[in-house]
Tab-separated table of C-alpha atoms in Angstrom:
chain	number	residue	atom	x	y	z
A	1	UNK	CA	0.000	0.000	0.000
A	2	UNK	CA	1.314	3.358	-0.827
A	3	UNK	CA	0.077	6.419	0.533
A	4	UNK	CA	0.121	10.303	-1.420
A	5	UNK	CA	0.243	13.359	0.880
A	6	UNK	CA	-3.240	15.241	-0.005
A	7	UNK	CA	-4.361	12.812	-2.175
A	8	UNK	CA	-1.963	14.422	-5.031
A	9	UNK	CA	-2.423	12.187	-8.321
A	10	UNK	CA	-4.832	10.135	-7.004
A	11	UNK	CA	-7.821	9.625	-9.462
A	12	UNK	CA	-11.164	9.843	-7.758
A	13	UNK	CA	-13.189	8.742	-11.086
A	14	UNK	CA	-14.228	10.098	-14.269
A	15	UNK	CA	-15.896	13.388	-14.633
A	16	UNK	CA	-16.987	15.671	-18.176
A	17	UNK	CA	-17.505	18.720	-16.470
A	18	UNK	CA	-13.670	20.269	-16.822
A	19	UNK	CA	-10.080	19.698	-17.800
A	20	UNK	CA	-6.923	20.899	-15.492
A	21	UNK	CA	-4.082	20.173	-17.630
A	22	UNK	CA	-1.935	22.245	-15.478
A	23	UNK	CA	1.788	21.325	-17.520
A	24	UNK	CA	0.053	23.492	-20.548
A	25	UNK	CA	-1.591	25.668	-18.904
A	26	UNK	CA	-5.257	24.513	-20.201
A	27	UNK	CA	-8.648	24.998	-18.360
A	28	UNK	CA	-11.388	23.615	-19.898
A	29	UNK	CA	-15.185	23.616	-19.393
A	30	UNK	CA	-17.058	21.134	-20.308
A	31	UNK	CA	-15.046	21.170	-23.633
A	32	UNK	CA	-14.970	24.638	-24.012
A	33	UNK	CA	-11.506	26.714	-23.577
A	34	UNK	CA	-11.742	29.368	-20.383
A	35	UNK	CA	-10.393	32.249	-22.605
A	36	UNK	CA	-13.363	31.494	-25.134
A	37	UNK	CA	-16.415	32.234	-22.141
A	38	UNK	CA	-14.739	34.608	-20.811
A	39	UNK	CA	-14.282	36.893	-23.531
A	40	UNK	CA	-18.315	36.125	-24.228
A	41	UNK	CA	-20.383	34.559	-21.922
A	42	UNK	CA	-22.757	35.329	-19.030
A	43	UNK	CA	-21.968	33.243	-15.701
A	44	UNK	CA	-25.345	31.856	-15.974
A	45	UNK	CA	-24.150	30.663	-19.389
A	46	UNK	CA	-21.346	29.357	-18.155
A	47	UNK	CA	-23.575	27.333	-15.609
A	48	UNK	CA	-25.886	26.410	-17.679
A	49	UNK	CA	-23.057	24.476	-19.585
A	50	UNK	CA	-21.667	23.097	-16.300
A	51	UNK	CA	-25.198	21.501	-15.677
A	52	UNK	CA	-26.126	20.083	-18.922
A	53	UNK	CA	-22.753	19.175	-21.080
A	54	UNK	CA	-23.727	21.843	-23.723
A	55	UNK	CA	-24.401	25.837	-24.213
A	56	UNK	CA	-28.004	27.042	-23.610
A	57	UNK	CA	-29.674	28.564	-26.563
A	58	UNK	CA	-31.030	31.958	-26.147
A	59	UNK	CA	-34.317	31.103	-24.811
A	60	UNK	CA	-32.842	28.455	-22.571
A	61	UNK	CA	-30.055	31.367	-21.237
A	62	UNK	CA	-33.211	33.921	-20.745
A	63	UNK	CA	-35.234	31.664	-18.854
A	64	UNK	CA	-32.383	30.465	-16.406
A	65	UNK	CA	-31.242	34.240	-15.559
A	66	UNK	CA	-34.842	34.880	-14.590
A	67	UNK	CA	-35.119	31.523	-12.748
A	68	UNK	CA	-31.840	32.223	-10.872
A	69	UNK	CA	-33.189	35.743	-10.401
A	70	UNK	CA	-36.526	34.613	-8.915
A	71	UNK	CA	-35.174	32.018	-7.026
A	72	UNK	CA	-32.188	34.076	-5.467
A	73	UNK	CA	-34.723	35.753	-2.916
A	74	UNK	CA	-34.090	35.117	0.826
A	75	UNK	CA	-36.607	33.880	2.998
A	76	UNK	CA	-37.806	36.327	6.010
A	77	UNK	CA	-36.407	34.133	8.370
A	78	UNK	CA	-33.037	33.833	7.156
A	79	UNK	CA	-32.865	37.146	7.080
A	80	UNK	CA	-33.589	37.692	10.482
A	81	UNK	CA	-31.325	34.577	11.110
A	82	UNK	CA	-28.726	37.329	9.739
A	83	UNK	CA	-29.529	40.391	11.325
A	84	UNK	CA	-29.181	38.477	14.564
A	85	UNK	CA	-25.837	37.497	14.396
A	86	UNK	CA	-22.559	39.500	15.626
A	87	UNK	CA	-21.830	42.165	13.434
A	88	UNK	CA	-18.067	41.174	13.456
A	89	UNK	CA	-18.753	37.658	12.447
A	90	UNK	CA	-16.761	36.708	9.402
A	91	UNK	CA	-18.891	36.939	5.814
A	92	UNK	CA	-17.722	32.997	5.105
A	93	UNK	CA	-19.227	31.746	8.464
A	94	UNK	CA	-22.163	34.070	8.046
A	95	UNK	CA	-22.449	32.476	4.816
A	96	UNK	CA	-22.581	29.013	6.077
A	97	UNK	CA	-25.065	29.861	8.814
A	98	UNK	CA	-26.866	31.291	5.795
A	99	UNK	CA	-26.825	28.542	3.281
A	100	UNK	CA	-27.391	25.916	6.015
A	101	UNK	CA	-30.213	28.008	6.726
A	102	UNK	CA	-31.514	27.890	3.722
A	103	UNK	CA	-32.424	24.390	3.718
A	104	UNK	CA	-35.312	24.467	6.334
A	105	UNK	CA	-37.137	26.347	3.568
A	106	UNK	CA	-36.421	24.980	0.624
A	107	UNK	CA	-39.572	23.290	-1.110
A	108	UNK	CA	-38.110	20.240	-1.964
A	109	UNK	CA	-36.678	19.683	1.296
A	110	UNK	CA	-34.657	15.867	1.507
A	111	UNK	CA	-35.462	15.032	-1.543
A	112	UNK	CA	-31.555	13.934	-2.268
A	113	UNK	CA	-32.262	11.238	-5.404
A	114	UNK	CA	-34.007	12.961	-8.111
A	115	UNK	CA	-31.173	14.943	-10.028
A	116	UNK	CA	-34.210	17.265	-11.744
A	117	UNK	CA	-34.860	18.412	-8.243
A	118	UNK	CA	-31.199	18.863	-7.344
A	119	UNK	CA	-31.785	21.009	-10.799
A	120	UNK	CA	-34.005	23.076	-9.146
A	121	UNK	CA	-32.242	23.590	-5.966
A	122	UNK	CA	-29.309	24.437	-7.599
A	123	UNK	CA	-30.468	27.324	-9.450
A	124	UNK	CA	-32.182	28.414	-6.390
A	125	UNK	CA	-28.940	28.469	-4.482
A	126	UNK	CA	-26.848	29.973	-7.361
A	127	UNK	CA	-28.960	33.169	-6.433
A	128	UNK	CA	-29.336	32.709	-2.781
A	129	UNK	CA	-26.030	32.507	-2.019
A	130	UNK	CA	-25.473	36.148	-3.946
A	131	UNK	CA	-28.124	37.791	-2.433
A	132	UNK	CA	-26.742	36.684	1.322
A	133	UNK	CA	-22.861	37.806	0.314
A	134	UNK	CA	-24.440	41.376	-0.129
A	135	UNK	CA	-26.633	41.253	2.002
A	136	UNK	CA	-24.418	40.621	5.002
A	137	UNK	CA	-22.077	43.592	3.683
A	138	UNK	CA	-25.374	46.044	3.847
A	139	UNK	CA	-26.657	44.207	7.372
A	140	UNK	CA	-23.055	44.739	9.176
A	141	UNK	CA	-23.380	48.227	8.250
A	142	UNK	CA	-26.236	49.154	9.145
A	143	UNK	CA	-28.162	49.095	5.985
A	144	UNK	CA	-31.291	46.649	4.923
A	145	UNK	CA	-30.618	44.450	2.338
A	146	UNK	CA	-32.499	44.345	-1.084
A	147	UNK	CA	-33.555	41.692	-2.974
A	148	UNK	CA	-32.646	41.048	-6.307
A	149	UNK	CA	-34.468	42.524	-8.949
A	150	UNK	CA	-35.968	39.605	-11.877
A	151	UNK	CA	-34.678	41.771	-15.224
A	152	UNK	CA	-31.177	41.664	-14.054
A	153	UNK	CA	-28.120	38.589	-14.359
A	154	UNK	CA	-26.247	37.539	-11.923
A	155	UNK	CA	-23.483	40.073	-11.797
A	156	UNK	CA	-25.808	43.137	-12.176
A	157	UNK	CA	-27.888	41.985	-9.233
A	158	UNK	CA	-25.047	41.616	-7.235
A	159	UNK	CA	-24.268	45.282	-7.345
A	160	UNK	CA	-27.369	46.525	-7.354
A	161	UNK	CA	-27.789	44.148	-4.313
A	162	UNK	CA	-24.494	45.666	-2.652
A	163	UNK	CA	-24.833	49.377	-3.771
A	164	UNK	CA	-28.745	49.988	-3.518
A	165	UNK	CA	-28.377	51.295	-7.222
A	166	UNK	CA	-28.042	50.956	-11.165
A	167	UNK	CA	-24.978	48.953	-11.664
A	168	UNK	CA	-22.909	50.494	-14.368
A	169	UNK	CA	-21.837	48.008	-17.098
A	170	UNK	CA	-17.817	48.032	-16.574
A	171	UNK	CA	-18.680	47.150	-12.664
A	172	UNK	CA	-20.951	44.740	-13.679
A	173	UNK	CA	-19.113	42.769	-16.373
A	174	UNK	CA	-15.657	42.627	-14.596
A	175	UNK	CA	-18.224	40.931	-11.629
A	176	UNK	CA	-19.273	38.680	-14.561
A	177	UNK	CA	-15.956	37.829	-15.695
A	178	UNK	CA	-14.770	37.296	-12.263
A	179	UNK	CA	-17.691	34.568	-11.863
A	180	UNK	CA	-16.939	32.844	-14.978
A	181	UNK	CA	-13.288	32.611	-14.647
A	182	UNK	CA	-13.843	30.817	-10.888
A	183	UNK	CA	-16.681	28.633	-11.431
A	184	UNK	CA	-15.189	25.693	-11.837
A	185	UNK	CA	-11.457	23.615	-11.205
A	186	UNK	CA	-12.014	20.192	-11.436
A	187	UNK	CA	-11.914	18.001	-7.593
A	188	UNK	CA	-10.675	20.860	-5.688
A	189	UNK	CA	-10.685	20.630	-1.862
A	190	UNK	CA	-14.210	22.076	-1.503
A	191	UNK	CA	-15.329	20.187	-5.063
A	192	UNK	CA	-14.038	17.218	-3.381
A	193	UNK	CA	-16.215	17.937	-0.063
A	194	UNK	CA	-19.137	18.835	-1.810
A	195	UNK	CA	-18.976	15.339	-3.315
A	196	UNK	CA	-18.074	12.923	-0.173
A	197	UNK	CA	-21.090	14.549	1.393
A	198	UNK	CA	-23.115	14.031	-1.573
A	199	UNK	CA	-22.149	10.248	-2.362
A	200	UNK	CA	-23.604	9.739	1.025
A	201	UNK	CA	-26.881	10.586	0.039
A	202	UNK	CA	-27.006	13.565	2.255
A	203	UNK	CA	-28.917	16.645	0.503
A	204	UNK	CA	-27.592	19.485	-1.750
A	205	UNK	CA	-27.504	22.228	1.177
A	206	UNK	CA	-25.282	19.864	3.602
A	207	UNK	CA	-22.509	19.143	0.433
A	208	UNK	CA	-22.535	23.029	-0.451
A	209	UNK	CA	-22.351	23.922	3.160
A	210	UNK	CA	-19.183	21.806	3.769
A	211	UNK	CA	-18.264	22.913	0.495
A	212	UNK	CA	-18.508	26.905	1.817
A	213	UNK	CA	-16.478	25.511	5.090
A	214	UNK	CA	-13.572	24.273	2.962
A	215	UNK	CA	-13.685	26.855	0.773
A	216	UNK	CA	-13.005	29.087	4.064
A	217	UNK	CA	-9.659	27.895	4.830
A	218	UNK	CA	-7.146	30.125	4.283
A	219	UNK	CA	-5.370	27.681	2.134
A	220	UNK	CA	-7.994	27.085	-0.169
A	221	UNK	CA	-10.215	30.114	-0.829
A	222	UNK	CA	-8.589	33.124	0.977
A	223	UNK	CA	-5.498	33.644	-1.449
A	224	UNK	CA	-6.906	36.669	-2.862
A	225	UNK	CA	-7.271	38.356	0.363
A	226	UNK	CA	-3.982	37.470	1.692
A	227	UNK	CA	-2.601	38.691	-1.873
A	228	UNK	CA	-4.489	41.846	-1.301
A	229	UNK	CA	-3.433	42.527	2.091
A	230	UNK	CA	0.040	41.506	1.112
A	231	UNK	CA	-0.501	44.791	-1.578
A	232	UNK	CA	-1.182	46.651	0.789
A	233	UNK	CA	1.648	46.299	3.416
A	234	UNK	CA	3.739	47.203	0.644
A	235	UNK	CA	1.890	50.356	0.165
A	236	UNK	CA	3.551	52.433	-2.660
A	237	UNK	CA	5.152	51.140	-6.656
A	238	UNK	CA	8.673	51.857	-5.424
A	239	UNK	CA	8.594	50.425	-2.352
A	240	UNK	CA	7.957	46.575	-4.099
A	241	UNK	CA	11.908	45.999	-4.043
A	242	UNK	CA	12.836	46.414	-0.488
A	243	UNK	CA	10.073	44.772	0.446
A	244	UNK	CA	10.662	41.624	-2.204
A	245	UNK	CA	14.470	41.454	-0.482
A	246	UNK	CA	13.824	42.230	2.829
A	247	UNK	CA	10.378	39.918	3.231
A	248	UNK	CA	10.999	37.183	0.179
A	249	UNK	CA	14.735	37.280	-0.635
A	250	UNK	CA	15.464	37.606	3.659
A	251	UNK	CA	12.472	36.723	5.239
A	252	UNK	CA	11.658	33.724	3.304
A	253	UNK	CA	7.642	34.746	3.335
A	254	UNK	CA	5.814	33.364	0.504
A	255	UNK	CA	4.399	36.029	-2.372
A	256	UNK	CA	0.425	35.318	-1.847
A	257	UNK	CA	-0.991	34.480	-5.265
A	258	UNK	CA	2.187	33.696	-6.822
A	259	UNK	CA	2.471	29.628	-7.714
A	260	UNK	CA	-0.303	26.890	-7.464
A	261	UNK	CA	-0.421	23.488	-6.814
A	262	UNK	CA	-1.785	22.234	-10.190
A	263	UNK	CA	-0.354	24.627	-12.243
A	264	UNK	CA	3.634	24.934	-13.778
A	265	UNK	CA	2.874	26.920	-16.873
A	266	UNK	CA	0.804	30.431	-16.332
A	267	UNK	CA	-2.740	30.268	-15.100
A	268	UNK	CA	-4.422	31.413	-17.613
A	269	UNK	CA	-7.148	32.505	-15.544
A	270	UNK	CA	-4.670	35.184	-14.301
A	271	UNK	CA	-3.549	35.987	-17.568
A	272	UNK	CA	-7.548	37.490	-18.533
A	273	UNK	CA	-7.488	38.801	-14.945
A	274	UNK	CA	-4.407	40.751	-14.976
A	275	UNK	CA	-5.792	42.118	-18.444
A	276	UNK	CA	-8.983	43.289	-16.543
A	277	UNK	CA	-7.104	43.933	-13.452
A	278	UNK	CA	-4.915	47.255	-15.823
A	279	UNK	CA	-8.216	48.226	-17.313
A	280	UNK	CA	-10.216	49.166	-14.195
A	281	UNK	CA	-7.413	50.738	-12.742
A	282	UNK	CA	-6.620	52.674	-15.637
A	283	UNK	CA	-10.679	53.428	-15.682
A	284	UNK	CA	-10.512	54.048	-11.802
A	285	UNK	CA	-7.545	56.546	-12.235
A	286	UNK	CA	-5.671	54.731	-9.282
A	287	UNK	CA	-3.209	52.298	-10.438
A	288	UNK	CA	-1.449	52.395	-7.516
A	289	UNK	CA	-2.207	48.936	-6.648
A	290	UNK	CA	-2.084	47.432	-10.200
A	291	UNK	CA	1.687	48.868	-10.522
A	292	UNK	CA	2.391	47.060	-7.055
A	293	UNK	CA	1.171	43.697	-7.904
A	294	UNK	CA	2.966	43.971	-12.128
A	295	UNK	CA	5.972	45.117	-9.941
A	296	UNK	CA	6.260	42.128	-7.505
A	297	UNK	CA	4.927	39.849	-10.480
A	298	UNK	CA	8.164	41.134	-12.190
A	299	UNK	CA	10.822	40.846	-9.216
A	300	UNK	CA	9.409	37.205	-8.569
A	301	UNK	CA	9.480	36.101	-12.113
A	302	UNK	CA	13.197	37.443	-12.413
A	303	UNK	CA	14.380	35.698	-9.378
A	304	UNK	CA	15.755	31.837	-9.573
A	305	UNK	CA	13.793	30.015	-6.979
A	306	UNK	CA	10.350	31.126	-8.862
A	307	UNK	CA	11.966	30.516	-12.427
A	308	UNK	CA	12.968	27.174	-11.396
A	309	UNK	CA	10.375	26.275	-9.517
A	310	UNK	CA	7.971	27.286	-12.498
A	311	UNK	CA	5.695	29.645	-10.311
A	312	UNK	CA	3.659	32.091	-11.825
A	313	UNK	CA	0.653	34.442	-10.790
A	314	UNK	CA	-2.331	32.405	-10.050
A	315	UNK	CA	-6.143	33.307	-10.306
A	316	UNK	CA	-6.061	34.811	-7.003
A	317	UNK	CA	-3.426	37.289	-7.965
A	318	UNK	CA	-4.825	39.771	-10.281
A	319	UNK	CA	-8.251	39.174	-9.243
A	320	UNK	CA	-7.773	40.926	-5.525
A	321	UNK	CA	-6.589	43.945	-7.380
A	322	UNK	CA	-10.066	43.744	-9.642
A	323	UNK	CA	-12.395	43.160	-6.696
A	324	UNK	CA	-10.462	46.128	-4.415
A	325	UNK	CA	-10.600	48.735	-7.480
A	326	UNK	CA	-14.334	47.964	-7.648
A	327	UNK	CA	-15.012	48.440	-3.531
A	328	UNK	CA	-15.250	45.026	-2.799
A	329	UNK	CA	-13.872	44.178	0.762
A	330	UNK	CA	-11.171	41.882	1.076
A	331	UNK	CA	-12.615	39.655	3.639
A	332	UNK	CA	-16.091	39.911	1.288
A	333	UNK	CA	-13.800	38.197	-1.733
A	334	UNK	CA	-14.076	34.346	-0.521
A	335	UNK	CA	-17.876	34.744	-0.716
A	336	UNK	CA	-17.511	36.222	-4.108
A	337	UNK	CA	-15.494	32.557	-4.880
A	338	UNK	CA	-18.888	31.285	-3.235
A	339	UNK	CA	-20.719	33.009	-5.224
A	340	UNK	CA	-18.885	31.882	-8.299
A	341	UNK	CA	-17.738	28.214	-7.368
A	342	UNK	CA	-21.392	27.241	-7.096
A	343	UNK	CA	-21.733	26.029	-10.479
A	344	UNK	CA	-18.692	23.924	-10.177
A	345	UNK	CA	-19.923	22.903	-6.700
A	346	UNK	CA	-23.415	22.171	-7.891
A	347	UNK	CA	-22.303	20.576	-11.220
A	348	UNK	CA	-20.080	17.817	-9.101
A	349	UNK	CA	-22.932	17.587	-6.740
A	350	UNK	CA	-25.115	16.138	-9.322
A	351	UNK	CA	-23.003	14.020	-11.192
A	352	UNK	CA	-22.186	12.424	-8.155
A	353	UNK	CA	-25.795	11.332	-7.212
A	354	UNK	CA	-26.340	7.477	-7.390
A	355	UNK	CA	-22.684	7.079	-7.572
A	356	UNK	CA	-20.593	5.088	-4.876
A	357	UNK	CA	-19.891	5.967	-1.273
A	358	UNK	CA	-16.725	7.317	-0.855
A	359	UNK	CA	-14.629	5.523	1.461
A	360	UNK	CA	-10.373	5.910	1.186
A	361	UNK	CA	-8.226	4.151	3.125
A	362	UNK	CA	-5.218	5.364	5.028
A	363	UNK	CA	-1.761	3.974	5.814
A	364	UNK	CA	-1.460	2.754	9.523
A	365	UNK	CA	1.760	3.624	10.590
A	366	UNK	CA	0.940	3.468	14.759
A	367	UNK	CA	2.286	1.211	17.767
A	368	UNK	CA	0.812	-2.506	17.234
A	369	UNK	CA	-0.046	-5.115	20.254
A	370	UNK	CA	0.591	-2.955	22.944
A	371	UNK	CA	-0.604	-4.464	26.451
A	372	UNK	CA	-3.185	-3.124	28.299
A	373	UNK	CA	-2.154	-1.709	31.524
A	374	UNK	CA	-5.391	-1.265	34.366
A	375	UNK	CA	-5.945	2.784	34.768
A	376	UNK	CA	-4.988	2.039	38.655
A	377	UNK	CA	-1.429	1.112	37.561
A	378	UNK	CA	-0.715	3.978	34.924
């Protein structure tokens, strides 16, 4: 028997919902290359594709962003359930609370086997678990939420949701963009959660509520904040040398969204984000923090341990610096992976139904045939 540290190369079973091929560099989607949707599509496109193997025809895209739209509305009592909690409580847990939450009111309830339900609940949760991300940023401050409005997508709703007004199309389609490029990664560590608790037969809110708790984990789904508050210690464009030599070079401290475990060509997720990443700055007029993260980018990449390691900006990267420039709080960007991640999460979810429980094994490497000594005599 031979044991891998994290599971790394172990094969868990076949999937067709997406390709890592992280030696080239390649995400796919359900056949479809990652630069290709998100130059054009709408996240609920995206989903849509995630769900069902193919790309929705106009009708079929129009009647899913209304669906998700509808369905995205919070129940009174989770919102109470909200407004009750401690304003300080962090917007991932208050997230979890919600979406567990969320559950007790669903209409089909533990109904786990029938994968047109788990449809249905899906698209329900795609919106629910936008509306709760800004509506916890509104409740902590103060503010009532709003729910979201039925002639608007995804993105749009989400600021509108978060802002209490019109969202303004480069907001809104850098949002959009920002869903799409996250949705899904193949059996990630909250992908892979999602589907233990499903092949137990458990029901869609438990698997995307342990998904949301390993999604929480700093390791996992808070990169972008830690890459963001990593910008942000360094503070100004020329200070990005010193602090590369005297933290990296010296310290030995890690440079937050640079290198992935999957990937040893460019990400090309953070290729289209860095791309986005110069626009809005450019568009905001601040580009203070876009010429802080190309700077580091550029002292890492010219350094030997990251050349020969092959470690290049990830996702996480270039998409702190697009949520910041567009108000976002850092410790509100993990929900916006929520947010995001739920097609992927939801995809898995149902292509795991009916399959087999999923039981590993580990190693044993303990004391054997140890004798029992009486508690008296210990």
């Amino acid at each position: 028997m031979t044991s891998n540290a994290g599971l790394e190369g172990v094969v868990i079973g076949d999937s067709i919902i997406s390709l890592v091929n992280g030696a080239e560099g390649k995400l796919i989607y359900s056949g479809y290359r990652i630069e290709d949707l998100a130059a054009h599509s709408l996240f609920e496109e995206v989903e849509f594709l995630l769900w069902n193997n193919r790309l929705p025809n106009q009708a079929e895209l129009d009647a899913l962003v209304k669906e998700v739209a509808v369905g995205g509305k919070l129940p009174d009592g989770v919102i109470t359930l909200m407004k009750g909690l401690p304003k300080d409580a962090s917007p991932m847990a208050v997230l979890r609370t919600a979406v567990s939450a969320l559950a007790h009111y669903d209409p089909d309830g533990e109904n786990n086997t029938d994968k047109d339900v788990a449809h249905n609940k899906a698209v329900r949760l795609t919106g629910q678990i936008t509306t709760a991300t800004a509506a916890w940023e509104r409740i902590r401050n103060g503010q009532e939420p709003i729910q979201p409005r039925e002639d608007y997508n995804l993105a749009q709703n989400f600021v509108y949701m978060l802002k209490g007004e019109e969202p303004d199309e480069t907001t809104w389609r850098a949002i959009n963009v920002y869903l799409v490029l996250l949705a899904e990664h193949g059996v990630n560590a909250s992908t892979f959660t999602s589907r233990v608790i499903t092949g137990t037969i458990s029901d869609m809110h438990s698997a995307v509520t342990g998904a949301i708790s390993a999604l929480k984990g700093p390791a996992h789904g808070g990169a972008n904040t830690a890459a963001m508050n990593q910008f942000l210690d360094i503070g100004e464009p020329d200070n990005v040398e010193n602090w590369f030599q005297t933290n990296v070079k010296d310290g030995h401290t890690r440079v937050m969204g640079i290198g992935h475990r999957v990937y040893k060509a460019p990400d090309p997720r953070g290729a289209i984000l860095k791309v986005h990443a110069k626009a809005l700055a450019e568009q905001s007029g601040n580009t203070q923090w876009f010429e802080i993260a190309e700077g580091l980018e550029n002292a890492a990449r010219a350094d030997d341990f990251f050349i020969e390691r092959d470690l290049f900006p990830n996702v996480d990267y270039y998409s702190a610096i697009v949520l910041y420039t567009l108000g976002i709080p850092t410790d509100t960007f993990t929900p916006l992976f929520a947010m995001s991640r739920i097609a992927g999460w939801t995809a898995h979810i149902i292509e795991q139904m009916g399959g087999r429980l999923i039981r590993p094994t580990a190693h044993y490497v303990g004391h054997m045939d140890l004798d029992y000594v009486p508690v008296a005599e210990r």
